[in-house]
mmCIF file of C-alpha atoms in Angstrom:
data_model
loop_
_atom_site.group_PDB
_atom_site.id
_atom_site.type_symbol
_atom_site.label_atom_id
_atom_site.label_comp_id
_atom_site.label_asym_id
_atom_site.label_seq_id
_atom_site.Cartn_x
_atom_site.Cartn_y
_atom_site.Cartn_z
ATOM 1 C CA LYS E 1 21.694 9.579 -20.317
ATOM 2 C CA ASN E 2 21.095 13.330 -20.307
ATOM 3 C CA LEU E 3 18.337 12.937 -22.885
ATOM 4 C CA TYR E 4 16.532 10.447 -20.623
ATOM 5 C CA ILE E 5 16.870 12.828 -17.673
ATOM 6 C CA ALA E 6 15.480 15.729 -19.715
ATOM 7 C CA ALA E 7 12.625 13.613 -21.114
ATOM 8 C CA GLY E 8 11.834 12.336 -17.618
ATOM 9 C CA SER E 9 11.782 15.890 -16.275
ATOM 10 C CA LEU E 10 9.401 17.004 -19.028
ATOM 11 C CA SER E 11 7.232 13.965 -18.380
ATOM 12 C CA LEU E 12 7.130 14.804 -14.661
ATOM 13 C CA VAL E 13 6.018 18.365 -15.390
ATOM 14 C CA LEU E 14 3.286 17.106 -17.720
ATOM 15 C CA GLY E 15 2.190 14.563 -15.105
ATOM 16 C CA ILE E 16 1.923 17.251 -12.429
ATOM 17 C CA ILE E 17 -0.039 19.495 -14.794
ATOM 18 C CA GLY E 18 -2.258 16.474 -15.471
ATOM 19 C CA ILE E 19 -3.280 16.429 -11.814
ATOM 20 C CA PHE E 20 -5.146 19.673 -12.465
ATOM 21 C CA VAL E 21 -5.993 19.358 -16.179
ATOM 22 C CA PRO E 22 -8.082 16.265 -16.944
ATOM 23 C CA ILE E 23 -7.061 16.110 -20.609
ATOM 24 C CA LEU E 24 -3.483 15.229 -19.605
ATOM 25 C CA PRO E 25 -3.130 11.727 -18.157
ATOM 26 C CA THR E 26 -1.201 11.927 -14.873
ATOM 27 C CA THR E 27 -0.382 8.258 -14.306
ATOM 28 C CA PRO E 28 1.171 7.479 -17.703
ATOM 29 C CA PHE E 29 3.412 10.537 -17.467
ATOM 30 C CA LEU E 30 4.536 9.647 -13.938
ATOM 31 C CA LEU E 31 5.185 6.047 -14.972
ATOM 32 C CA LEU E 32 7.181 7.287 -17.969
ATOM 33 C CA THR E 33 9.184 9.563 -15.668
ATOM 34 C CA ALA E 34 9.994 6.627 -13.388
ATOM 35 C CA TRP E 35 11.020 4.473 -16.357
ATOM 36 C CA LEU E 36 13.239 7.167 -17.892
ATOM 37 C CA TRP E 37 14.898 8.101 -14.607
ATOM 38 C CA LEU E 38 15.442 4.478 -13.630
ATOM 39 C CA ARG E 39 17.528 4.113 -16.800
ATOM 40 C CA SER E 40 19.420 7.384 -16.414
ATOM 41 C CA SER E 41 19.685 8.547 -12.804
ATOM 42 C CA GLN E 42 19.265 6.364 -9.746
ATOM 43 C CA LYS E 43 19.274 9.533 -7.613
ATOM 44 C CA LEU E 44 16.302 11.075 -9.470
ATOM 45 C CA TYR E 45 14.436 7.765 -9.558
ATOM 46 C CA ASP E 46 14.912 7.312 -5.806
ATOM 47 C CA TRP E 47 13.738 10.879 -5.187
ATOM 48 C CA LEU E 48 10.602 10.274 -7.230
ATOM 49 C CA MET E 49 9.789 6.982 -5.552
ATOM 50 C CA ARG E 50 10.332 8.510 -2.078
ATOM 51 C CA HIS E 51 8.291 11.613 -2.878
ATOM 52 C CA ARG E 52 5.576 12.060 -0.266
ATOM 53 C CA LYS E 53 2.691 12.272 -2.781
ATOM 54 C CA LEU E 54 3.918 11.080 -6.168
ATOM 55 C CA GLY E 55 5.956 8.118 -4.937
ATOM 56 C CA ARG E 56 3.054 6.412 -3.237
ATOM 57 C CA TYR E 57 0.802 7.096 -6.221
ATOM 58 C CA ILE E 58 3.309 5.466 -8.592
ATOM 59 C CA LYS E 59 3.997 2.499 -6.294
ATOM 60 C CA ASP E 60 0.291 1.789 -5.754
ATOM 61 C CA TYR E 61 -0.346 1.796 -9.490
ATOM 62 C CA MET E 62 2.784 -0.173 -10.440
ATOM 63 C CA GLU E 63 2.476 -2.837 -7.760
ATOM 64 C CA ASP E 64 -1.262 -3.305 -7.342
ATOM 65 C CA LYS E 65 -2.978 -1.341 -10.155
ATOM 66 C CA THR E 66 -4.792 0.657 -7.456
ATOM 67 C CA VAL E 67 -5.897 4.291 -7.235
ATOM 68 C CA PRO E 68 -7.617 6.091 -4.324
ATOM 69 C CA ALA E 69 -11.390 6.248 -4.823
ATOM 70 C CA ARG E 70 -11.380 10.040 -4.421
ATOM 71 C CA VAL E 71 -8.877 10.311 -7.280
ATOM 72 C CA LYS E 72 -11.126 8.157 -9.455
ATOM 73 C CA VAL E 73 -14.137 10.373 -8.722
ATOM 74 C CA TYR E 74 -12.134 13.563 -9.306
ATOM 75 C CA THR E 75 -10.747 12.170 -12.553
ATOM 76 C CA LEU E 76 -14.120 11.113 -13.908
ATOM 77 C CA VAL E 77 -15.894 14.347 -12.970
ATOM 78 C CA LEU E 78 -13.221 16.527 -14.585
ATOM 79 C CA LEU E 79 -12.883 14.220 -17.571
ATOM 80 C CA TRP E 80 -16.589 14.268 -18.378
ATOM 81 C CA ALA E 81 -17.017 17.975 -17.648
ATOM 82 C CA SER E 82 -14.202 18.905 -20.010
ATOM 83 C CA MET E 83 -15.146 16.361 -22.683
ATOM 84 C CA LEU E 84 -18.815 17.336 -22.739
ATOM 85 C CA PHE E 85 -17.878 21.011 -22.859
ATOM 86 C CA CYS E 86 -15.574 20.358 -25.825
ATOM 87 C CA ILE E 87 -18.059 18.081 -27.578
ATOM 88 C CA PHE E 88 -21.028 20.439 -27.351
ATOM 89 C CA TYR E 89 -19.325 23.842 -27.388
ATOM 90 C CA PHE E 90 -16.241 23.568 -29.593
ATOM 91 C CA LEU E 91 -17.169 20.672 -31.851
ATOM 92 C CA SER E 92 -20.788 21.447 -32.566
ATOM 93 C CA GLY E 93 -21.616 20.033 -36.016
ATOM 94 C CA ARG E 94 -18.471 17.883 -36.296
ATOM 95 C CA ILE E 95 -20.071 14.542 -35.630
ATOM 96 C CA TRP E 96 -16.977 12.396 -36.248
ATOM 97 C CA LEU E 97 -14.903 14.443 -33.767
ATOM 98 C CA GLN E 98 -17.716 14.346 -31.229
ATOM 99 C CA PHE E 99 -17.903 10.573 -31.627
ATOM 100 C CA LEU E 100 -14.106 10.277 -31.286
ATOM 101 C CA LEU E 101 -14.009 12.318 -28.073
ATOM 102 C CA MET E 102 -16.975 10.433 -26.645
ATOM 103 C CA SER E 103 -15.245 7.130 -27.436
ATOM 104 C CA ILE E 104 -12.043 8.292 -25.742
ATOM 105 C CA ALA E 105 -13.986 9.453 -22.680
ATOM 106 C CA ILE E 106 -15.780 6.112 -22.427
ATOM 107 C CA GLY E 107 -12.525 4.176 -22.821
ATOM 108 C CA VAL E 108 -10.719 6.226 -20.178
ATOM 109 C CA SER E 109 -13.712 5.978 -17.849
ATOM 110 C CA LEU E 110 -13.803 2.193 -18.157
ATOM 111 C CA HIS E 111 -10.074 1.979 -17.459
ATOM 112 C CA VAL E 112 -10.396 4.187 -14.374
ATOM 113 C CA LEU E 113 -13.445 2.333 -13.075
ATOM 114 C CA LEU E 114 -11.770 -1.062 -13.510
ATOM 115 C CA LEU E 115 -8.788 -0.052 -11.363
ATOM 116 C CA LYS E 116 -8.994 -1.281 -7.793
ATOM 117 C CA ASN E 117 -9.307 1.240 -4.968
ATOM 118 C CA THR E 118 -6.220 1.849 -2.850
ATOM 119 C CA LYS E 119 -6.746 0.247 0.570
ATOM 120 C CA GLY E 120 -7.007 2.661 3.459
ATOM 121 C CA ASN E 121 -6.858 5.877 1.411
ATOM 122 C CA GLY E 122 -10.323 6.468 0.082
#
């Protein structure tokens, strides 16, 4: 039980960092946090689901597979800016790594674009 709580707490921290750092995926970490806390602490799970910002974000994704349009735009802009910077600055001459990162960016972009927009919130 304590291991699930600790893992959920770490996952929450990574998810929050992912809001600001496009390389870290916010939604999977928040969903993992919810899953871990649901199995270990009803109190923590309830807190997360009632959280003013994170709770709604998790519920929208879990129930309807929706994300606010502004979040999609923000995600894609930061994703591509960071990926292109890495591909052309850090990985110059490493074609296979450039191809791998480009493939990941395309896959993530398609996933984000295929999510429905949250109704009423952008």
